[in-house]
Structures are given as structure tokens and as C-alpha cells.
PDB file of C-alpha atoms in Angstrom:
ATOM      1  CA  UNK A  29      -0.193   0.028   0.138  1.00  0.00           C
ATOM      2  CA  UNK A  30       1.529   2.963  -1.213  1.00  0.00           C
ATOM      3  CA  UNK A  31       0.684   6.354   0.803  1.00  0.00           C
ATOM      4  CA  UNK A  32       1.686  10.728   0.598  1.00  0.00           C
ATOM      5  CA  UNK A  33       1.922  11.927   4.100  1.00  0.00           C
ATOM      6  CA  UNK A  34       2.045  16.096   3.424  1.00  0.00           C
ATOM      7  CA  UNK A  35       4.086  17.764   6.682  1.00  0.00           C
ATOM      8  CA  UNK A  36       3.658  21.447   7.601  1.00  0.00           C
ATOM      9  CA  UNK A  37       4.931  23.619   9.679  1.00  0.00           C
ATOM     10  CA  UNK A  38       2.232  24.017  11.471  1.00  0.00           C
ATOM     11  CA  UNK A  39       0.448  27.069  12.919  1.00  0.00           C
ATOM     12  CA  UNK A  40      -0.890  28.315  16.291  1.00  0.00           C
ATOM     13  CA  UNK A  41      -3.794  29.442  14.102  1.00  0.00           C
ATOM     14  CA  UNK A  42      -5.706  26.491  14.192  1.00  0.00           C
ATOM     15  CA  UNK A  43      -7.650  27.201  10.180  1.00  0.00           C
ATOM     16  CA  UNK A  44      -4.274  26.946   9.001  1.00  0.00           C
ATOM     17  CA  UNK A  45      -3.513  23.591   9.899  1.00  0.00           C
ATOM     18  CA  UNK A  46      -6.921  23.205   8.917  1.00  0.00           C
ATOM     19  CA  UNK A  47      -6.012  24.249   5.227  1.00  0.00           C
ATOM     20  CA  UNK A  48      -3.449  21.656   5.760  1.00  0.00           C
ATOM     21  CA  UNK A  49      -5.977  18.905   6.427  1.00  0.00           C
ATOM     22  CA  UNK A  50      -8.507  20.171   3.499  1.00  0.00           C
ATOM     23  CA  UNK A  51      -5.501  19.927   1.208  1.00  0.00           C
ATOM     24  CA  UNK A  52      -4.556  16.222   1.688  1.00  0.00           C
ATOM     25  CA  UNK A  53      -8.183  15.649   1.605  1.00  0.00           C
ATOM     26  CA  UNK A  54      -8.497  16.857  -1.593  1.00  0.00           C
ATOM     27  CA  UNK A  55      -5.340  15.296  -3.023  1.00  0.00           C
ATOM     28  CA  UNK A  56      -6.188  11.946  -1.671  1.00  0.00           C
ATOM     29  CA  UNK A  57     -10.070  12.241  -3.646  1.00  0.00           C
ATOM     30  CA  UNK A  58      -8.022  13.288  -6.820  1.00  0.00           C
ATOM     31  CA  UNK A  59      -5.616  10.868  -5.985  1.00  0.00           C
ATOM     32  CA  UNK A  60      -7.480   7.759  -7.585  1.00  0.00           C
ATOM     33  CA  UNK A  61      -4.758   4.640  -7.547  1.00  0.00           C
ATOM     34  CA  UNK A  62      -1.759   6.537  -7.138  1.00  0.00           C
ATOM     35  CA  UNK A  63      -2.236   6.402  -2.984  1.00  0.00           C
ATOM     36  CA  UNK A  64      -4.028   4.611  -0.592  1.00  0.00           C
ATOM     37  CA  UNK A  65      -4.282   7.092   2.112  1.00  0.00           C
ATOM     38  CA  UNK A  66      -3.401  10.832   2.044  1.00  0.00           C
ATOM     39  CA  UNK A  67      -2.303  11.945   5.562  1.00  0.00           C
ATOM     40  CA  UNK A  68      -0.875  15.030   7.019  1.00  0.00           C
ATOM     41  CA  UNK A  69       1.570  15.874   9.794  1.00  0.00           C
ATOM     42  CA  UNK A  70       3.114  19.031  11.324  1.00  0.00           C
ATOM     43  CA  UNK A  71       6.728  19.302  12.520  1.00  0.00           C
ATOM     44  CA  UNK A  72       5.444  22.085  15.177  1.00  0.00           C
ATOM     45  CA  UNK A  73       2.531  23.013  16.799  1.00  0.00           C
ATOM     46  CA  UNK A  74      -0.273  20.942  15.836  1.00  0.00           C
ATOM     47  CA  UNK A  75      -0.595  17.041  15.605  1.00  0.00           C
ATOM     48  CA  UNK A  76       0.175  14.394  14.606  1.00  0.00           C
ATOM     49  CA  UNK A  77       3.967  14.991  14.264  1.00  0.00           C
ATOM     50  CA  UNK A  78       5.847  12.758  11.458  1.00  0.00           C
ATOM     51  CA  UNK A  79       6.347  10.113  13.538  1.00  0.00           C
ATOM     52  CA  UNK A  80       2.931   8.924  15.078  1.00  0.00           C
ATOM     53  CA  UNK A  81       1.955   9.987  11.087  1.00  0.00           C
ATOM     54  CA  UNK A  82       4.171   7.571  10.152  1.00  0.00           C
ATOM     55  CA  UNK A  83       3.375   4.524  12.900  1.00  0.00           C
ATOM     56  CA  UNK A  84      -0.653   5.101  11.828  1.00  0.00           C
ATOM     57  CA  UNK A  85       0.289   4.248   8.171  1.00  0.00           C
ATOM     58  CA  UNK A  86       2.189   1.679   8.715  1.00  0.00           C
ATOM     59  CA  UNK A  87      -0.723   0.347  11.251  1.00  0.00           C
ATOM     60  CA  UNK A  88      -3.136   1.190   8.227  1.00  0.00           C
ATOM     61  CA  UNK A  89      -0.143  -0.814   6.459  1.00  0.00           C
ATOM     62  CA  UNK A  90       1.647   1.228   4.062  1.00  0.00           C
ATOM     63  CA  UNK A  91       4.612  -0.161   2.629  1.00  0.00           C
ATOM     64  CA  UNK A  92       5.507   3.003   0.557  1.00  0.00           C
ATOM     65  CA  UNK A  93       5.487   6.506   2.329  1.00  0.00           C
ATOM     66  CA  UNK A  94       6.078   9.445   0.173  1.00  0.00           C
ATOM     67  CA  UNK A  95       6.982  12.200   2.551  1.00  0.00           C
ATOM     68  CA  UNK A  96       5.803  15.721   0.540  1.00  0.00           C
ATOM     69  CA  UNK A  97       7.191  18.508   2.887  1.00  0.00           C
ATOM     70  CA  UNK A  98       4.672  21.395   2.789  1.00  0.00           C
ATOM     71  CA  UNK A  99       7.287  24.873   2.231  1.00  0.00           C
ATOM     72  CA  UNK A 100       7.648  27.894   0.467  1.00  0.00           C
ATOM     73  CA  UNK A 101      11.421  27.547   1.145  1.00  0.00           C
ATOM     74  CA  UNK A 102      14.196  25.557   1.406  1.00  0.00           C
ATOM     75  CA  UNK A 103      15.017  26.385   5.131  1.00  0.00           C
ATOM     76  CA  UNK A 104      16.423  24.176   8.061  1.00  0.00           C
ATOM     77  CA  UNK A 105      13.087  22.717   8.315  1.00  0.00           C
ATOM     78  CA  UNK A 106      13.089  21.524   4.480  1.00  0.00           C
ATOM     79  CA  UNK A 107      16.643  20.865   4.842  1.00  0.00           C
ATOM     80  CA  UNK A 108      17.347  19.758   8.182  1.00  0.00           C
ATOM     81  CA  UNK A 109      14.373  19.099   9.803  1.00  0.00           C
ATOM     82  CA  UNK A 110      12.725  16.587   7.744  1.00  0.00           C
ATOM     83  CA  UNK A 111      15.458  14.403   6.497  1.00  0.00           C
ATOM     84  CA  UNK A 112      16.246  13.651  10.242  1.00  0.00           C
ATOM     85  CA  UNK A 113      12.572  12.872  11.177  1.00  0.00           C
ATOM     86  CA  UNK A 114      12.425  10.490   7.525  1.00  0.00           C
ATOM     87  CA  UNK A 115      15.774   9.076   8.884  1.00  0.00           C
ATOM     88  CA  UNK A 116      14.398   8.142  11.949  1.00  0.00           C
ATOM     89  CA  UNK A 117      11.193   7.104  10.607  1.00  0.00           C
ATOM     90  CA  UNK A 118      13.193   3.938   8.187  1.00  0.00           C
ATOM     91  CA  UNK A 119      15.536   3.192  10.883  1.00  0.00           C
ATOM     92  CA  UNK A 120      12.352   2.180  13.242  1.00  0.00           C
ATOM     93  CA  UNK A 121      10.611   0.501  10.171  1.00  0.00           C
ATOM     94  CA  UNK A 122      13.202  -1.258   7.335  1.00  0.00           C
ATOM     95  CA  UNK A 123      10.636  -2.350   5.207  1.00  0.00           C
ATOM     96  CA  UNK A 124       8.774   0.702   4.495  1.00  0.00           C
ATOM     97  CA  UNK A 125      10.260   2.409   2.089  1.00  0.00           C
ATOM     98  CA  UNK A 126      10.497   6.181   2.251  1.00  0.00           C
ATOM     99  CA  UNK A 127      10.951   8.881  -0.433  1.00  0.00           C
ATOM    100  CA  UNK A 128      11.527  12.320   1.026  1.00  0.00           C
ATOM    101  CA  UNK A 129      10.090  14.595  -2.161  1.00  0.00           C
ATOM    102  CA  UNK A 130      11.364  18.347  -3.339  1.00  0.00           C
ATOM    103  CA  UNK A 131       9.076  21.256  -1.363  1.00  0.00           C
ATOM    104  CA  UNK A 132       6.447  22.876  -2.684  1.00  0.00           C
ATOM    105  CA  UNK A 133       8.316  25.937  -3.360  1.00  0.00           C
ATOM    106  CA  UNK A 134      10.467  24.018  -5.488  1.00  0.00           C
ATOM    107  CA  UNK A 135       8.709  22.448  -7.451  1.00  0.00           C
ATOM    108  CA  UNK A 136       9.210  23.530 -11.412  1.00  0.00           C
ATOM    109  CA  UNK A 137       5.298  23.827 -12.184  1.00  0.00           C
ATOM    110  CA  UNK A 138       4.738  26.439  -9.726  1.00  0.00           C
ATOM    111  CA  UNK A 139       5.507  29.511 -11.397  1.00  0.00           C
ATOM    112  CA  UNK A 140       2.893  28.179 -14.785  1.00  0.00           C
ATOM    113  CA  UNK A 141       0.428  27.405 -11.819  1.00  0.00           C
ATOM    114  CA  UNK A 142       1.022  30.953 -10.672  1.00  0.00           C
ATOM    115  CA  UNK A 143       0.667  32.593 -14.356  1.00  0.00           C
ATOM    116  CA  UNK A 144      -2.659  30.544 -15.247  1.00  0.00           C
ATOM    117  CA  UNK A 145      -4.304  31.543 -12.028  1.00  0.00           C
ATOM    118  CA  UNK A 146      -3.116  34.806 -12.508  1.00  0.00           C
ATOM    119  CA  UNK A 147      -4.165  35.293 -16.594  1.00  0.00           C
ATOM    120  CA  UNK A 148      -7.184  33.070 -16.786  1.00  0.00           C
ATOM    121  CA  UNK A 149      -8.650  34.037 -13.268  1.00  0.00           C
ATOM    122  CA  UNK A 150      -9.563  30.450 -11.658  1.00  0.00           C
ATOM    123  CA  UNK A 151     -11.945  31.006  -8.623  1.00  0.00           C
ATOM    124  CA  UNK A 152     -10.479  29.854  -5.774  1.00  0.00           C
ATOM    125  CA  UNK A 153     -11.680  26.737  -4.123  1.00  0.00           C
ATOM    126  CA  UNK A 154     -14.519  26.989  -2.608  1.00  0.00           C
ATOM    127  CA  UNK A 155     -13.223  25.269   0.703  1.00  0.00           C
ATOM    128  CA  UNK A 156     -10.192  27.871   0.959  1.00  0.00           C
ATOM    129  CA  UNK A 157     -12.864  30.572  -0.195  1.00  0.00           C
ATOM    130  CA  UNK A 158     -14.421  29.887   2.773  1.00  0.00           C
ATOM    131  CA  UNK A 159     -11.265  29.737   5.096  1.00  0.00           C
ATOM    132  CA  UNK A 160     -10.329  33.068   4.035  1.00  0.00           C
ATOM    133  CA  UNK A 161     -12.862  35.300   4.585  1.00  0.00           C
ATOM    134  CA  UNK A 162     -13.088  34.690   8.565  1.00  0.00           C
TER     135      UNK A 162
ATOM    136  CA  UNK B   3       0.743  48.714 -18.875  1.00  0.00           C
ATOM    137  CA  UNK B   4      -0.352  45.519 -16.554  1.00  0.00           C
ATOM    138  CA  UNK B   5       2.058  44.757 -13.528  1.00  0.00           C
ATOM    139  CA  UNK B   6       1.905  41.216 -11.033  1.00  0.00           C
ATOM    140  CA  UNK B   7       3.301  42.029  -7.906  1.00  0.00           C
ATOM    141  CA  UNK B   8       4.308  38.940  -5.690  1.00  0.00           C
ATOM    142  CA  UNK B   9       4.356  39.608  -2.233  1.00  0.00           C
ATOM    143  CA  UNK B  10       6.133  37.019  -0.109  1.00  0.00           C
ATOM    144  CA  UNK B  11       6.576  37.004   4.032  1.00  0.00           C
ATOM    145  CA  UNK B  12      10.103  37.472   4.134  1.00  0.00           C
ATOM    146  CA  UNK B  13      13.056  35.526   5.202  1.00  0.00           C
ATOM    147  CA  UNK B  14      16.204  36.092   8.065  1.00  0.00           C
ATOM    148  CA  UNK B  15      17.590  34.179   5.438  1.00  0.00           C
ATOM    149  CA  UNK B  16      18.618  35.326   2.337  1.00  0.00           C
ATOM    150  CA  UNK B  17      18.541  32.397   0.443  1.00  0.00           C
ATOM    151  CA  UNK B  18      14.730  32.694   0.983  1.00  0.00           C
ATOM    152  CA  UNK B  19      14.209  35.616  -0.188  1.00  0.00           C
ATOM    153  CA  UNK B  20      16.469  35.224  -3.363  1.00  0.00           C
ATOM    154  CA  UNK B  21      13.869  32.013  -4.164  1.00  0.00           C
ATOM    155  CA  UNK B  22      11.232  34.767  -4.149  1.00  0.00           C
ATOM    156  CA  UNK B  23      12.884  36.943  -6.804  1.00  0.00           C
ATOM    157  CA  UNK B  24      13.463  34.213  -8.951  1.00  0.00           C
ATOM    158  CA  UNK B  25      10.280  32.928  -9.326  1.00  0.00           C
ATOM    159  CA  UNK B  26       9.135  36.425  -9.962  1.00  0.00           C
ATOM    160  CA  UNK B  27      11.682  36.103 -12.639  1.00  0.00           C
ATOM    161  CA  UNK B  28      11.057  32.666 -14.044  1.00  0.00           C
ATOM    162  CA  UNK B  29       7.111  34.317 -13.867  1.00  0.00           C
ATOM    163  CA  UNK B  30       8.564  37.003 -16.302  1.00  0.00           C
ATOM    164  CA  UNK B  31       9.832  34.724 -18.068  1.00  0.00           C
ATOM    165  CA  UNK B  32       6.708  32.966 -19.148  1.00  0.00           C
ATOM    166  CA  UNK B  33       4.329  35.980 -19.091  1.00  0.00           C
ATOM    167  CA  UNK B  34       4.242  36.550 -22.461  1.00  0.00           C
ATOM    168  CA  UNK B  35       1.690  39.756 -23.412  1.00  0.00           C
ATOM    169  CA  UNK B  36       0.311  39.114 -19.847  1.00  0.00           C
ATOM    170  CA  UNK B  37       2.683  41.002 -17.852  1.00  0.00           C
ATOM    171  CA  UNK B  38       5.145  43.423 -18.592  1.00  0.00           C
ATOM    172  CA  UNK B  39       7.280  43.596 -15.429  1.00  0.00           C
ATOM    173  CA  UNK B  40       6.249  41.062 -12.825  1.00  0.00           C
ATOM    174  CA  UNK B  41       8.204  42.104  -9.283  1.00  0.00           C
ATOM    175  CA  UNK B  42       8.793  41.269  -5.648  1.00  0.00           C
ATOM    176  CA  UNK B  43       8.054  42.135  -2.263  1.00  0.00           C
ATOM    177  CA  UNK B  44       8.415  41.438   1.546  1.00  0.00           C
ATOM    178  CA  UNK B  45       5.712  41.817   4.353  1.00  0.00           C
ATOM    179  CA  UNK B  46       9.088  41.760   6.523  1.00  0.00           C
ATOM    180  CA  UNK B  47      12.566  41.636   7.241  1.00  0.00           C
ATOM    181  CA  UNK B  48      13.659  42.055   3.250  1.00  0.00           C
ATOM    182  CA  UNK B  49      13.019  44.702   1.037  1.00  0.00           C
ATOM    183  CA  UNK B  50      11.245  46.152  -1.225  1.00  0.00           C
ATOM    184  CA  UNK B  51       8.236  46.357   0.755  1.00  0.00           C
ATOM    185  CA  UNK B  52       5.046  46.616  -0.636  1.00  0.00           C
ATOM    186  CA  UNK B  53       4.436  50.542  -1.285  1.00  0.00           C
ATOM    187  CA  UNK B  54       7.737  50.861  -2.401  1.00  0.00           C
ATOM    188  CA  UNK B  55       7.745  48.169  -5.135  1.00  0.00           C
ATOM    189  CA  UNK B  56       4.293  49.678  -5.715  1.00  0.00           C
ATOM    190  CA  UNK B  57       6.005  53.082  -5.883  1.00  0.00           C
ATOM    191  CA  UNK B  58       8.597  51.731  -8.748  1.00  0.00           C
ATOM    192  CA  UNK B  59       5.627  49.570 -10.874  1.00  0.00           C
ATOM    193  CA  UNK B  60       4.299  53.474 -10.838  1.00  0.00           C
ATOM    194  CA  UNK B  61       7.252  54.893 -12.293  1.00  0.00           C
ATOM    195  CA  UNK B  62       7.464  52.812 -15.172  1.00  0.00           C
ATOM    196  CA  UNK B  63       4.339  52.976 -15.926  1.00  0.00           C
ATOM    197  CA  UNK B  64       2.218  50.517 -14.375  1.00  0.00           C
ATOM    198  CA  UNK B  65      -1.414  51.187 -15.062  1.00  0.00           C
ATOM    199  CA  UNK B  66      -2.935  47.418 -13.717  1.00  0.00           C
ATOM    200  CA  UNK B  67      -1.348  45.831 -11.076  1.00  0.00           C
ATOM    201  CA  UNK B  68      -2.461  42.669  -9.898  1.00  0.00           C
ATOM    202  CA  UNK B  69      -0.900  41.115  -6.877  1.00  0.00           C
ATOM    203  CA  UNK B  70       0.296  37.626  -5.765  1.00  0.00           C
ATOM    204  CA  UNK B  71       0.237  36.463  -2.018  1.00  0.00           C
ATOM    205  CA  UNK B  72       3.169  34.627  -2.077  1.00  0.00           C
ATOM    206  CA  UNK B  73       1.865  32.379   1.019  1.00  0.00           C
ATOM    207  CA  UNK B  74       0.333  29.054   1.824  1.00  0.00           C
ATOM    208  CA  UNK B  75      -2.262  29.863   4.632  1.00  0.00           C
ATOM    209  CA  UNK B  76      -4.700  32.424   4.866  1.00  0.00           C
ATOM    210  CA  UNK B  77      -3.475  33.821   8.334  1.00  0.00           C
ATOM    211  CA  UNK B  78      -3.183  37.593   9.375  1.00  0.00           C
ATOM    212  CA  UNK B  79      -1.375  38.972   6.462  1.00  0.00           C
ATOM    213  CA  UNK B  80      -3.308  36.963   4.094  1.00  0.00           C
ATOM    214  CA  UNK B  81      -6.342  38.392   5.465  1.00  0.00           C
ATOM    215  CA  UNK B  82      -5.414  41.543   6.739  1.00  0.00           C
ATOM    216  CA  UNK B  83      -1.587  42.914   6.486  1.00  0.00           C
ATOM    217  CA  UNK B  84      -1.716  42.592   2.343  1.00  0.00           C
ATOM    218  CA  UNK B  85      -5.327  43.882   2.001  1.00  0.00           C
ATOM    219  CA  UNK B  86      -4.528  47.408   3.810  1.00  0.00           C
ATOM    220  CA  UNK B  87      -1.634  47.928   2.408  1.00  0.00           C
ATOM    221  CA  UNK B  88      -3.255  47.582  -1.266  1.00  0.00           C
ATOM    222  CA  UNK B  89      -5.949  49.779   0.134  1.00  0.00           C
ATOM    223  CA  UNK B  90      -3.336  52.092   0.896  1.00  0.00           C
ATOM    224  CA  UNK B  91      -1.473  51.841  -2.095  1.00  0.00           C
ATOM    225  CA  UNK B  92      -5.312  52.497  -4.154  1.00  0.00           C
ATOM    226  CA  UNK B  93      -5.134  55.779  -1.869  1.00  0.00           C
ATOM    227  CA  UNK B  94      -1.776  56.842  -2.608  1.00  0.00           C
ATOM    228  CA  UNK B  95      -2.733  55.706  -6.600  1.00  0.00           C
ATOM    229  CA  UNK B  96      -6.669  56.716  -7.445  1.00  0.00           C
ATOM    230  CA  UNK B  97      -5.002  55.924 -11.810  1.00  0.00           C
ATOM    231  CA  UNK B  98      -3.687  52.756 -10.877  1.00  0.00           C
ATOM    232  CA  UNK B  99      -6.235  49.835 -10.799  1.00  0.00           C
ATOM    233  CA  UNK B 100      -5.348  47.493  -8.286  1.00  0.00           C
ATOM    234  CA  UNK B 101      -6.164  43.458  -7.981  1.00  0.00           C
ATOM    235  CA  UNK B 102      -5.908  41.590  -5.053  1.00  0.00           C
ATOM    236  CA  UNK B 103      -5.693  37.391  -6.304  1.00  0.00           C
ATOM    237  CA  UNK B 104      -6.286  34.242  -3.928  1.00  0.00           C
ATOM    238  CA  UNK B 105      -3.140  33.618  -1.954  1.00  0.00           C
ATOM    239  CA  UNK B 106      -1.008  30.289  -3.107  1.00  0.00           C
ATOM    240  CA  UNK B 107      -1.965  28.377  -0.832  1.00  0.00           C
ATOM    241  CA  UNK B 108      -5.912  28.758  -1.704  1.00  0.00           C
ATOM    242  CA  UNK B 109      -5.078  28.306  -5.623  1.00  0.00           C
ATOM    243  CA  UNK B 110      -7.728  24.868  -6.699  1.00  0.00           C
ATOM    244  CA  UNK B 111      -4.258  23.715  -9.228  1.00  0.00           C
ATOM    245  CA  UNK B 112      -1.837  23.409  -5.686  1.00  0.00           C
ATOM    246  CA  UNK B 113      -3.678  19.660  -5.141  1.00  0.00           C
ATOM    247  CA  UNK B 114      -3.358  18.537  -8.357  1.00  0.00           C
ATOM    248  CA  UNK B 115       0.262  20.473  -9.292  1.00  0.00           C
ATOM    249  CA  UNK B 116       1.579  18.061  -5.946  1.00  0.00           C
ATOM    250  CA  UNK B 117      -0.124  15.018  -7.171  1.00  0.00           C
ATOM    251  CA  UNK B 118       1.512  15.460 -10.828  1.00  0.00           C
ATOM    252  CA  UNK B 119       4.884  15.914  -8.970  1.00  0.00           C
ATOM    253  CA  UNK B 120       4.617  12.977  -6.657  1.00  0.00           C
ATOM    254  CA  UNK B 121       2.885  10.353  -8.615  1.00  0.00           C
ATOM    255  CA  UNK B 122       4.243   9.609 -11.975  1.00  0.00           C
ATOM    256  CA  UNK B 123       2.019   7.535 -13.736  1.00  0.00           C
ATOM    257  CA  UNK B 124      -1.579   8.786 -15.722  1.00  0.00           C
ATOM    258  CA  UNK B 125      -1.801  12.395 -15.079  1.00  0.00           C
ATOM    259  CA  UNK B 126      -5.903  12.727 -14.145  1.00  0.00           C
ATOM    260  CA  UNK B 127      -7.277  15.590 -15.834  1.00  0.00           C
ATOM    261  CA  UNK B 128      -4.879  16.528 -19.288  1.00  0.00           C
ATOM    262  CA  UNK B 129      -6.065  20.634 -18.956  1.00  0.00           C
ATOM    263  CA  UNK B 130      -4.587  20.232 -15.524  1.00  0.00           C
ATOM    264  CA  UNK B 131      -1.467  18.370 -15.805  1.00  0.00           C
ATOM    265  CA  UNK B 132      -0.816  21.064 -18.366  1.00  0.00           C
ATOM    266  CA  UNK B 133      -0.732  23.271 -15.349  1.00  0.00           C
ATOM    267  CA  UNK B 134       2.037  20.981 -13.953  1.00  0.00           C
ATOM    268  CA  UNK B 135       4.392  21.680 -16.558  1.00  0.00           C
ATOM    269  CA  UNK B 136       6.815  24.714 -16.609  1.00  0.00           C
TER     270      UNK B 136
END
């Protein structure tokens, strides 16, 4: 079973953590056969943290876990903290295959996504539009 | 003349601010006739801030400025700070048309971009898949 784990920083603002969970849910909806499960984890403040999110996925039968850092910049969290925690998870679950993906800000498609959005004026996702007004 | 202003938080880590400037440059390269200029501004720590970035764009002849918050979450910066600063810019330049766009985390294409990036199988929706290719 293949799973995707979206790792975000975590915010004191609960709505921001909710945005991450909604993103995971939306990706899961669209994943088709690509991922049996899409979960989220937080480095700080919110929960679950990476170790317990990974434990849950393994309990659910994950044999392959792709880890996606939901960060704009390649700062300490992306370069040091997340790789270190994934290395620990690899040591804990030697039979599970982990793959650390590039962070969001490093994806090639970001500039095209923005350009497309601002040029064609794609509407806001209704879920997030609701969040943005409170 | 139509301009795009990408507003990021600003980081003590210079490389993170450079990432934003490079993103603006990449969007400008791809913008074709959509935008004559693509600039970046920072809320804190780095420069230019919004007011001086807007002043520069107006000096260069911008009649229309679209403002894109390069933020993952709809927190205080996205909901309060940026709208307030854009309202001030509108008061300063009544002949310039400003449009505040949804923030990055609120774009509908984000989940598809991530999914496309992490799964190299059959793309889901070809129209959306096109978003994820730079």
C-alpha cells in the first residue's frame, strides 16, 4: 500500500492547520490508484507529528510512504529537520520504503500555476474561499 | 501597462528571499503579453516592501497591478496586512487599478500540481496536468 504524507510547519492558527488537512483530503480525492492514503503531519505546534503519522500509516498497511514538505522555502525545516525525522522513521520501519520529495516552493510547476491563475482568473477553491473570509 | 507583484513574507535567510525573486523572474519569462513587469515585495525583514515596490511599478508606467500573496495559509498577513497595504496604495494612486489575488495556498491547482509531481503515472485531467509542467 502506497501512502503520501504531507508535512507542514504547523500554526497557532487552527484554521491554517485545517487548510493543510483539507489539502490532504483533496489530494486523496483526486489520487485515484496513486495513493491509498494521504495524510498530513506537522513539525511544530499542531499534531500529529511525523513519527506518529508514520506509525498510523504503517498500522494501516503502508509499505511505501512518500513525504512531501509543504513549505515555500528550502530553510532549516526542509533541509535538516524533515530529512532527519524521515531517517529516524526509516530506522524504525526498515521494511517500509520512504521517499522524500522536493518541497512545494521547489516544484517546477509553481510559476506556471501562478501565471495560469492570475491570467485566466481561476476561481478560489470553495473550501478555501470560506476559510479566507473568517 | 499591466504588472504582477508577488508579495512574500520575507526571511532572515537571504536564500529564501532570493527564491522569491527567482520565481518572479521565471514568471516574467513565461508571462508573454500577460504582464509587462513581474516584481516581488516583502512584508517583513527583506526589501522592497509593498509601498516602494508599487511606487517603482507606477514610475515604470503600470496602470494595472495584480497582487499575488505568496503564502500557504490565509493567516493575518493574507487576511489583514496585505489588503490594508493595497488599500493604502489605492488611495495613493487612484488612477492605478489594483487587484488582490487569492493566496498561493488557496489556488485550486495546488492539489493537482502536488499530485502530478509526486506520482509519475497516468495524469489525471490533461488540462490540469498542463498546469504542472513548466
